[in-house]
Amino acid sequence: MSGYPKSIKNVISEFKKLPGIGRRSAERIALELLKRDNNDALALSEAVKNIVSSVKECKVCHSFSEGDFCDICSSPARDTKILCIVEEAKEVYSIEDTAGYKGVYHVLKGKISPLDGIGPEQLTIKYLLERIKEKKFEEVIIATNSDVDGEATSIYLAEEIKPYGVKVSRIAFGLPVGGSLDYVDRDTISKALECRKEM
Amino acid sequence: MSGYPKSIKNVISEFKKLPGIGRRSAERIALELLKRDNNDALALSEAVKNIVSSVKECKVCHSFSEGDFCDICSSPARDTKILCIVEEAKEVYSIEDTAGYKGVYHVLKGKISPLDGIGPEQLTIKYLLERIKEKKFEEVIIATNSDVDGEATSIYLAEEIKPYGVKVSRIAFGLPVGGSLDYVDRDTISKALECRKEM
């Protein structure tokens, strides 16, 4: 690849920086862009330029938004009595994909992680508590992940939120739907037993 | 992903069009671009925009070039008595990577393929024959691939070039270096036997 003209080398090296793209894939993409209609490359270039200028943070839930408030926070169809707390904005969209949740969200922008030097003040917990104080939610669902830091964050949040007199719940962990005991790790099985429900 | 803001959806859909990138990877890339320094996204956007405006075709060999003539054709260090014919421009760079070839190239921009309606006139064969007529090469190496169309193209080219009184050769096909008979397909073994050299 050393012999390619500079503009091809530039595309290869920029693509190589992206997650999951190695030198070979980057090269293939660069050659493909040259092969195709120029408009394809220009559309890609524009889309990439726009993503950083257009995407901001919702002032309410801290998820992705193109305006001051995201589509979910500004929708009159959402149930503003239920709040779901997630670590990252992308998790909002994973939950949205299920189409089963109609409440609103709060994005922490990380989790408490003493080893990485991340305490509650580095997250959006201050704004979360302000929201809870003002809005009188009926239920707050903590949907941080089940790793050690995610669990610790959920315990910390529950303790902070309970004094406001709101019901706090945690998403369930257990066997994946369609999963078999044979293929599931030990921790998940323990969790599934521990969280068993009466039939 | 249906819930993402438009500019994120745009990036996902543009990346999905690229070879080897599915919906999940495209999503991961879009979120990664948002996470990083804005300059990374802008550099990527610029590089992609520039590739289509900067990369033209060398007027001599039809390989990639940012000017009228590519680096190889305009280099005084190359042996202009030997010409290597390849199907695609990217193959020039595969051969260049070996650093073993010092001659010049000609890119056909495809191969003769009656089933796809591609005849000699759709390729750069006319310009190739003009070059051969003018330049008095000592040897022309045909490096089209070994599939049916590549073979047919090489036979066609050999017949067209020989009347100019130039030595025509074909790159060798055989066992890959380090390859073992156990792991090589039947056609390659036949070819390796057929092209055996006296020791």
Short mmCIF file of C-alpha atoms in Angstrom, two decimals:
data_model
loop_
_atom_site.label_atom_id
_atom_site.label_comp_id
_atom_site.label_asym_id
_atom_site.label_seq_id
_atom_site.Cartn_x
_atom_site.Cartn_y
_atom_site.Cartn_z
CA MET A 1 0.00 0.00 0.00
CA SER A 2 3.04 2.27 0.27
CA GLY A 3 2.76 3.09 -3.42
CA TYR A 4 -0.81 4.45 -3.40
CA PRO A 5 -1.35 8.14 -4.14
CA LYS A 6 -1.58 10.30 -1.02
CA SER A 7 -5.34 10.80 -1.05
CA ILE A 8 -5.90 7.03 -1.12
CA LYS A 9 -3.40 6.53 1.70
CA ASN A 10 -5.23 9.17 3.74
CA VAL A 11 -8.55 7.40 3.42
CA ILE A 12 -6.93 4.09 4.37
CA SER A 13 -5.30 5.55 7.45
CA GLU A 14 -8.46 7.36 8.61
CA PHE A 15 -10.60 4.25 8.19
CA LYS A 16 -8.02 2.14 10.02
CA LYS A 17 -8.65 4.26 13.11
CA LEU A 18 -12.28 3.13 13.26
CA PRO A 19 -13.30 0.19 15.46
CA GLY A 20 -13.28 -3.17 13.70
CA ILE A 21 -11.52 -1.95 10.56
CA GLY A 22 -8.05 -3.26 9.79
CA ARG A 23 -5.62 -2.34 7.03
CA ARG A 24 -7.11 -4.77 4.50
CA SER A 25 -10.69 -3.61 5.08
CA ALA A 26 -9.63 0.03 4.95
CA GLU A 27 -7.89 -0.60 1.64
CA ARG A 28 -10.91 -2.39 0.26
CA ILE A 29 -13.17 0.49 1.29
CA ALA A 30 -10.89 3.10 -0.30
CA LEU A 31 -10.81 1.20 -3.61
CA GLU A 32 -14.55 0.67 -3.44
CA LEU A 33 -15.14 4.41 -2.98
CA LEU A 34 -13.07 5.05 -6.11
CA LYS A 35 -15.03 2.48 -8.07
CA ARG A 36 -18.44 3.82 -7.18
CA ASP A 37 -20.36 6.88 -8.13
CA ASN A 38 -18.64 9.96 -6.64
CA ASN A 39 -21.88 10.88 -4.91
CA ASP A 40 -21.56 7.87 -2.62
CA ALA A 41 -18.26 9.12 -1.26
CA LEU A 42 -19.57 12.67 -0.96
CA ALA A 43 -22.66 11.48 0.91
CA LEU A 44 -20.44 9.53 3.30
CA SER A 45 -18.16 12.53 3.76
CA GLU A 46 -21.12 14.83 4.48
CA ALA A 47 -22.76 12.39 6.87
CA VAL A 48 -19.55 12.06 8.89
CA LYS A 49 -19.05 15.83 8.97
CA ASN A 50 -22.63 16.42 10.08
CA ILE A 51 -22.66 13.87 12.85
CA VAL A 52 -20.21 15.85 14.96
CA SER A 53 -21.81 19.21 14.26
CA SER A 54 -25.43 18.10 14.65
CA VAL A 55 -25.45 15.69 17.55
CA LYS A 56 -25.60 17.36 20.91
CA GLU A 57 -26.80 16.21 24.29
CA CYS A 58 -30.43 16.42 25.38
CA LYS A 59 -30.62 18.99 28.18
CA VAL A 60 -33.02 16.81 30.12
CA CYS A 61 -31.92 13.19 29.77
CA HIS A 62 -28.36 13.64 28.38
CA SER A 63 -29.02 11.25 25.51
CA PHE A 64 -28.15 12.14 21.89
CA SER A 65 -30.19 14.96 20.43
CA GLU A 66 -30.06 17.29 17.47
CA GLY A 67 -31.91 20.02 19.32
CA ASP A 68 -31.94 21.10 22.96
CA PHE A 69 -34.33 18.28 23.82
CA CYS A 70 -34.34 14.77 22.36
CA ASP A 71 -37.31 13.20 20.56
CA ILE A 72 -38.18 11.12 23.58
CA CYS A 73 -38.13 13.98 26.12
CA SER A 74 -40.15 16.20 23.80
CA SER A 75 -42.72 13.53 22.89
CA PRO A 76 -46.16 14.01 24.49
CA ALA A 77 -46.77 10.27 24.06
CA ARG A 78 -44.24 9.19 26.69
CA ASP A 79 -45.15 8.25 30.24
CA THR A 80 -43.31 10.87 32.28
CA LYS A 81 -44.07 9.04 35.52
CA ILE A 82 -41.50 6.30 34.83
CA LEU A 83 -37.79 7.00 34.52
CA CYS A 84 -35.22 4.50 33.28
CA ILE A 85 -31.55 5.14 34.12
CA VAL A 86 -28.91 3.80 31.71
CA GLU A 87 -25.15 4.17 31.53
CA GLU A 88 -24.75 5.23 27.91
CA ALA A 89 -26.91 6.95 25.30
CA LYS A 90 -26.70 3.97 22.95
CA GLU A 91 -28.51 1.87 25.57
CA VAL A 92 -31.53 4.15 25.23
CA TYR A 93 -31.83 2.99 21.63
CA SER A 94 -31.39 -0.68 22.55
CA ILE A 95 -34.34 -0.35 24.91
CA GLU A 96 -36.31 1.69 22.37
CA ASP A 97 -35.84 -1.11 19.84
CA THR A 98 -37.90 -3.41 22.04
CA ALA A 99 -40.78 -0.92 21.74
CA GLY A 100 -41.98 -2.17 25.13
CA TYR A 101 -40.99 0.78 27.31
CA LYS A 102 -42.95 4.00 27.16
CA GLY A 103 -41.36 5.99 30.00
CA VAL A 104 -38.50 8.46 29.80
CA TYR A 105 -34.74 8.04 30.30
CA HIS A 106 -31.75 9.43 32.08
CA VAL A 107 -28.25 8.78 30.71
CA LEU A 108 -25.53 8.67 33.37
CA LYS A 109 -22.71 8.97 30.80
CA GLY A 110 -20.73 6.23 32.47
CA LYS A 111 -20.73 4.39 35.77
CA ILE A 112 -19.04 4.87 39.11
CA SER A 113 -15.63 3.24 38.79
CA PRO A 114 -13.13 4.03 41.55
CA LEU A 115 -10.33 2.21 39.71
CA ASP A 116 -10.77 4.52 36.71
CA GLY A 117 -11.14 7.54 38.99
CA ILE A 118 -14.80 8.01 38.08
CA GLY A 119 -16.95 9.13 41.01
CA PRO A 120 -20.61 10.25 41.12
CA GLU A 121 -19.60 13.84 40.36
CA GLN A 122 -18.17 12.85 36.95
CA LEU A 123 -21.55 11.48 35.92
CA THR A 124 -24.92 13.19 35.39
CA ILE A 125 -26.15 12.07 38.84
CA LYS A 126 -26.55 15.65 40.08
CA TYR A 127 -28.99 16.40 37.22
CA LEU A 128 -30.72 13.06 37.78
CA LEU A 129 -31.44 13.90 41.43
CA GLU A 130 -32.68 17.36 40.44
CA ARG A 131 -35.07 15.76 37.93
CA ILE A 132 -36.33 13.30 40.53
CA LYS A 133 -36.84 16.11 43.05
CA GLU A 134 -38.82 18.26 40.61
CA LYS A 135 -40.77 15.71 38.60
CA LYS A 136 -42.28 13.33 41.16
CA PHE A 137 -41.73 10.12 39.22
CA GLU A 138 -43.75 7.10 40.36
CA GLU A 139 -40.98 4.66 39.57
CA VAL A 140 -37.29 4.82 38.72
CA ILE A 141 -35.82 1.75 36.97
CA ILE A 142 -32.08 1.38 37.28
CA ALA A 143 -30.80 -0.30 34.11
CA THR A 144 -27.05 -0.07 34.62
CA ASN A 145 -25.17 -3.20 33.54
CA SER A 146 -24.55 -6.21 35.73
CA ASP A 147 -20.77 -5.91 36.02
CA VAL A 148 -19.18 -4.89 39.33
CA ASP A 149 -19.15 -1.16 38.58
CA GLY A 150 -22.66 -1.24 37.16
CA GLU A 151 -23.94 -3.04 40.26
CA ALA A 152 -22.14 -0.63 42.59
CA THR A 153 -23.58 2.30 40.66
CA SER A 154 -27.09 0.86 40.97
CA ILE A 155 -26.70 0.46 44.75
CA TYR A 156 -25.36 4.00 45.09
CA LEU A 157 -28.22 5.39 42.99
CA ALA A 158 -30.89 3.45 44.90
CA GLU A 159 -29.64 4.92 48.16
CA GLU A 160 -29.60 8.43 46.75
CA ILE A 161 -33.03 8.17 45.15
CA LYS A 162 -35.04 6.44 47.91
CA PRO A 163 -35.10 9.49 50.24
CA TYR A 164 -37.25 11.25 47.61
CA GLY A 165 -39.99 8.72 48.33
CA VAL A 166 -40.01 7.18 44.88
CA LYS A 167 -40.20 3.47 44.06
CA VAL A 168 -36.80 2.26 42.85
CA SER A 169 -36.44 -0.95 40.83
CA ARG A 170 -33.62 -2.76 39.08
CA ILE A 171 -33.93 -4.48 35.69
CA ALA A 172 -33.94 -8.27 35.97
CA PHE A 173 -30.93 -10.48 35.27
CA GLY A 174 -31.36 -14.14 34.48
CA LEU A 175 -31.30 -16.63 31.62
CA PRO A 176 -31.57 -15.04 28.19
CA VAL A 177 -34.85 -15.81 26.44
CA GLY A 178 -34.31 -19.00 24.46
CA GLY A 179 -31.14 -19.69 26.42
CA SER A 180 -30.39 -23.07 27.89
CA LEU A 181 -28.73 -23.82 31.23
CA ASP A 182 -26.08 -25.76 29.31
CA TYR A 183 -24.79 -22.70 27.57
CA VAL A 184 -25.10 -20.03 30.21
CA ASP A 185 -22.28 -18.95 32.54
CA ARG A 186 -22.30 -19.71 36.26
CA ASP A 187 -22.93 -16.14 37.39
CA THR A 188 -26.01 -15.85 35.21
CA ILE A 189 -27.38 -19.12 36.57
CA SER A 190 -26.81 -17.97 40.17
CA LYS A 191 -28.55 -14.71 39.35
CA ALA A 192 -31.45 -16.52 37.67
CA LEU A 193 -31.94 -18.73 40.75
CA GLU A 194 -31.62 -15.84 43.15
CA CYS A 195 -34.19 -13.74 41.24
CA ARG A 196 -36.67 -16.63 40.77
CA LYS A 197 -40.36 -15.69 40.70
CA GLU A 198 -43.26 -17.64 42.13
CA MET A 199 -45.50 -19.21 39.49
CA MET B 1 -31.59 2.08 15.75
CA SER B 2 -34.86 3.58 14.56
CA GLY B 3 -34.78 6.03 17.44
CA TYR B 4 -31.40 7.63 16.71
CA PRO B 5 -31.28 11.27 15.64
CA LYS B 6 -31.19 11.74 11.87
CA SER B 7 -27.50 12.61 11.58
CA ILE B 8 -26.54 9.41 13.40
CA LYS B 9 -28.88 7.37 11.22
CA ASN B 10 -27.29 8.95 8.13
CA VAL B 11 -23.80 7.91 9.17
CA ILE B 12 -25.02 4.39 9.92
CA SER B 13 -26.71 4.05 6.57
CA GLU B 14 -23.73 5.45 4.62
CA PHE B 15 -21.27 3.15 6.39
CA LYS B 16 -23.55 0.17 5.83
CA LYS B 17 -23.08 0.64 2.09
CA LEU B 18 -19.34 -0.02 2.39
CA PRO B 19 -17.93 -3.50 1.79
CA GLY B 20 -17.61 -5.62 4.92
CA ILE B 21 -19.59 -3.28 7.17
CA GLY B 22 -22.91 -4.46 8.54
CA ARG B 23 -25.50 -2.65 10.61
CA ARG B 24 -23.83 -3.41 13.94
CA SER B 25 -20.39 -2.24 12.81
CA ALA B 26 -21.85 0.87 11.24
CA GLU B 27 -23.63 1.67 14.49
CA ARG B 28 -20.46 1.10 16.48
CA ILE B 29 -18.50 3.39 14.18
CA ALA B 30 -21.11 6.16 14.40
CA LEU B 31 -21.10 6.03 18.21
CA GLU B 32 -17.31 5.92 18.23
CA LEU B 33 -17.13 9.04 16.06
CA LEU B 34 -19.37 10.84 18.56
CA LYS B 35 -17.20 9.72 21.46
CA ARG B 36 -13.92 10.88 19.96
CA ASP B 37 -12.37 14.21 19.30
CA ASN B 38 -14.38 16.01 16.59
CA ASN B 39 -11.21 16.37 14.54
CA ASP B 40 -11.11 12.64 13.93
CA ALA B 41 -14.50 12.73 12.24
CA LEU B 42 -13.59 15.84 10.28
CA ALA B 43 -10.31 14.27 9.10
CA LEU B 44 -12.23 11.19 7.95
CA SER B 45 -14.84 13.34 6.22
CA GLU B 46 -12.14 15.36 4.42
CA ALA B 47 -10.15 12.28 3.39
CA VAL B 48 -13.25 10.69 1.86
CA LYS B 49 -14.18 13.90 0.04
CA ASN B 50 -10.66 14.29 -1.32
CA ILE B 51 -10.27 10.76 -2.58
CA VAL B 52 -12.87 11.24 -5.29
CA SER B 53 -11.69 14.69 -6.30
CA SER B 54 -7.95 13.94 -6.24
CA VAL B 55 -7.61 10.48 -7.68
CA LYS B 56 -7.60 10.40 -11.45
CA GLU B 57 -6.25 7.94 -13.96
CA CYS B 58 -2.66 8.01 -15.16
CA LYS B 59 -2.73 8.97 -18.85
CA VAL B 60 -0.08 6.40 -19.66
CA CYS B 61 -0.75 3.27 -17.62
CA HIS B 62 -4.35 3.93 -16.44
CA SER B 63 -3.44 3.25 -12.81
CA PHE B 64 -4.45 5.63 -9.99
CA SER B 65 -2.77 9.01 -10.10
CA GLU B 66 -3.22 12.42 -8.55
CA GLY B 67 -1.68 14.16 -11.52
CA ASP B 68 -1.72 13.41 -15.26
CA PHE B 69 0.99 10.81 -14.82
CA CYS B 70 1.39 8.39 -11.91
CA ASP B 71 4.48 8.16 -9.71
CA ILE B 72 5.64 5.02 -11.46
CA CYS B 73 5.28 6.33 -15.01
CA SER B 74 7.01 9.58 -14.09
CA SER B 75 9.86 7.95 -12.16
CA PRO B 76 13.23 7.98 -13.95
CA ALA B 77 14.28 4.96 -11.86
CA ARG B 78 11.93 2.51 -13.58
CA ASP B 79 12.96 0.13 -16.32
CA THR B 80 10.86 1.27 -19.27
CA LYS B 81 11.83 -1.78 -21.31
CA ILE B 82 9.60 -4.12 -19.32
CA LEU B 83 5.83 -3.77 -19.19
CA CYS B 84 3.55 -5.66 -16.81
CA ILE B 85 -0.15 -5.87 -17.69
CA VAL B 86 -2.64 -6.19 -14.83
CA GLU B 87 -6.42 -6.19 -14.68
CA GLU B 88 -6.98 -3.62 -11.94
CA ALA B 89 -5.06 -0.66 -10.53
CA LYS B 90 -4.95 -2.19 -7.07
CA GLU B 91 -2.88 -5.06 -8.48
CA VAL B 92 -0.14 -2.58 -9.37
CA TYR B 93 0.24 -1.90 -5.66
CA SER B 94 0.22 -5.59 -4.75
CA ILE B 95 3.16 -6.10 -7.12
CA GLU B 96 4.85 -2.90 -5.90
CA ASP B 97 4.68 -4.22 -2.34
CA THR B 98 7.02 -7.05 -3.31
CA ALA B 99 9.59 -4.42 -4.33
CA GLY B 100 10.94 -6.97 -6.80
CA TYR B 101 9.64 -5.50 -10.06
CA LYS B 102 11.22 -2.40 -11.53
CA GLY B 103 9.45 -2.17 -14.88
CA VAL B 104 6.32 -0.20 -15.74
CA TYR B 105 2.66 -1.20 -15.82
CA HIS B 106 -0.47 -1.13 -17.89
CA VAL B 107 -3.88 -1.43 -16.23
CA LEU B 108 -6.54 -3.05 -18.41
CA LYS B 109 -9.39 -1.91 -16.16
CA GLY B 110 -11.03 -5.29 -16.28
CA LYS B 111 -10.80 -8.45 -18.32
CA ILE B 112 -12.49 -9.75 -21.43
CA SER B 113 -15.69 -11.40 -20.26
CA PRO B 114 -18.25 -12.26 -22.94
CA LEU B 115 -20.83 -13.29 -20.35
CA ASP B 116 -20.69 -9.81 -18.80
CA GLY B 117 -20.64 -8.20 -22.24
CA ILE B 118 -17.07 -6.97 -21.82
CA GLY B 119 -15.03 -7.13 -25.00
CA PRO B 120 -11.53 -5.80 -25.79
CA GLU B 121 -12.95 -2.40 -26.74
CA GLN B 122 -14.30 -1.83 -23.21
CA LEU B 123 -10.79 -2.21 -21.78
CA THR B 124 -7.65 -0.10 -22.28
CA ILE B 125 -6.25 -2.57 -24.86
CA LYS B 126 -6.26 0.05 -27.63
CA TYR B 127 -3.95 2.28 -25.58
CA LEU B 128 -1.83 -0.74 -24.61
CA LEU B 129 -1.19 -1.62 -28.24
CA GLU B 130 -0.37 2.02 -29.02
CA ARG B 131 2.16 2.04 -26.18
CA ILE B 132 3.72 -1.20 -27.39
CA LYS B 133 3.92 0.13 -30.95
CA GLU B 134 5.62 3.37 -29.87
CA LYS B 135 7.81 2.29 -27.01
CA LYS B 136 9.62 -0.84 -28.24
CA PHE B 137 9.43 -2.81 -24.99
CA GLU B 138 11.79 -5.78 -24.67
CA GLU B 139 9.31 -7.84 -22.71
CA VAL B 140 5.64 -7.70 -21.87
CA ILE B 141 4.51 -9.73 -18.84
CA ILE B 142 0.83 -10.59 -18.77
CA ALA B 143 -0.28 -10.72 -15.12
CA THR B 144 -4.03 -11.17 -15.50
CA ASN B 145 -5.54 -13.58 -13.01
CA SER B 146 -5.80 -17.33 -13.53
CA ASP B 147 -9.58 -17.59 -13.75
CA VAL B 148 -11.24 -18.40 -17.07
CA ASP B 149 -11.71 -14.79 -18.16
CA GLY B 150 -8.21 -13.82 -17.03
CA GLU B 151 -6.71 -16.72 -18.99
CA ALA B 152 -8.75 -15.89 -22.09
CA THR B 153 -7.68 -12.26 -21.81
CA SER B 154 -4.03 -13.30 -21.57
CA ILE B 155 -4.33 -15.46 -24.70
CA TYR B 156 -6.05 -12.66 -26.58
CA LEU B 157 -3.40 -10.16 -25.51
CA ALA B 158 -0.51 -12.46 -26.41
CA GLU B 159 -1.88 -12.83 -29.92
CA GLU B 160 -2.35 -9.08 -30.32
CA ILE B 161 1.09 -8.21 -28.95
CA LYS B 162 3.30 -10.81 -30.66
CA PRO B 163 3.01 -9.22 -34.15
CA TYR B 164 4.94 -6.22 -32.73
CA GLY B 165 7.95 -8.51 -32.32
CA VAL B 166 8.12 -8.24 -28.54
CA LYS B 167 8.73 -11.09 -26.10
CA VAL B 168 5.48 -11.93 -24.30
CA SER B 169 5.47 -13.84 -21.00
CA ARG B 170 2.85 -14.92 -18.48
CA ILE B 171 3.33 -14.80 -14.71
CA ALA B 172 3.76 -18.26 -13.18
CA PHE B 173 1.01 -20.15 -11.38
CA GLY B 174 1.84 -22.96 -8.97
CA LEU B 175 2.04 -23.81 -5.30
CA PRO B 176 2.10 -20.77 -3.02
CA VAL B 177 5.45 -20.30 -1.29
CA GLY B 178 5.28 -22.21 1.99
CA GLY B 179 2.21 -24.06 0.71
CA SER B 180 1.86 -27.80 1.04
CA LEU B 181 0.30 -30.21 -1.47
CA ASP B 182 -2.11 -31.27 1.26
CA TYR B 183 -3.75 -27.89 1.45
CA VAL B 184 -3.74 -26.74 -2.14
CA ASP B 185 -6.66 -27.18 -4.55
CA ARG B 186 -6.54 -29.60 -7.50
CA ASP B 187 -6.32 -26.93 -10.19
CA THR B 188 -3.29 -25.34 -8.56
CA ILE B 189 -1.54 -28.71 -8.31
CA SER B 190 -2.24 -29.44 -11.99
CA LYS B 191 -0.88 -26.02 -12.88
CA ALA B 192 2.20 -26.53 -10.72
CA LEU B 193 2.95 -29.87 -12.42
CA GLU B 194 2.30 -28.48 -15.86
CA CYS B 195 4.58 -25.49 -15.29
CA ARG B 196 7.39 -27.54 -13.66
CA LYS B 197 10.94 -26.28 -14.22
CA GLU B 198 14.05 -28.38 -14.75
CA MET B 199 16.42 -28.23 -11.80
#
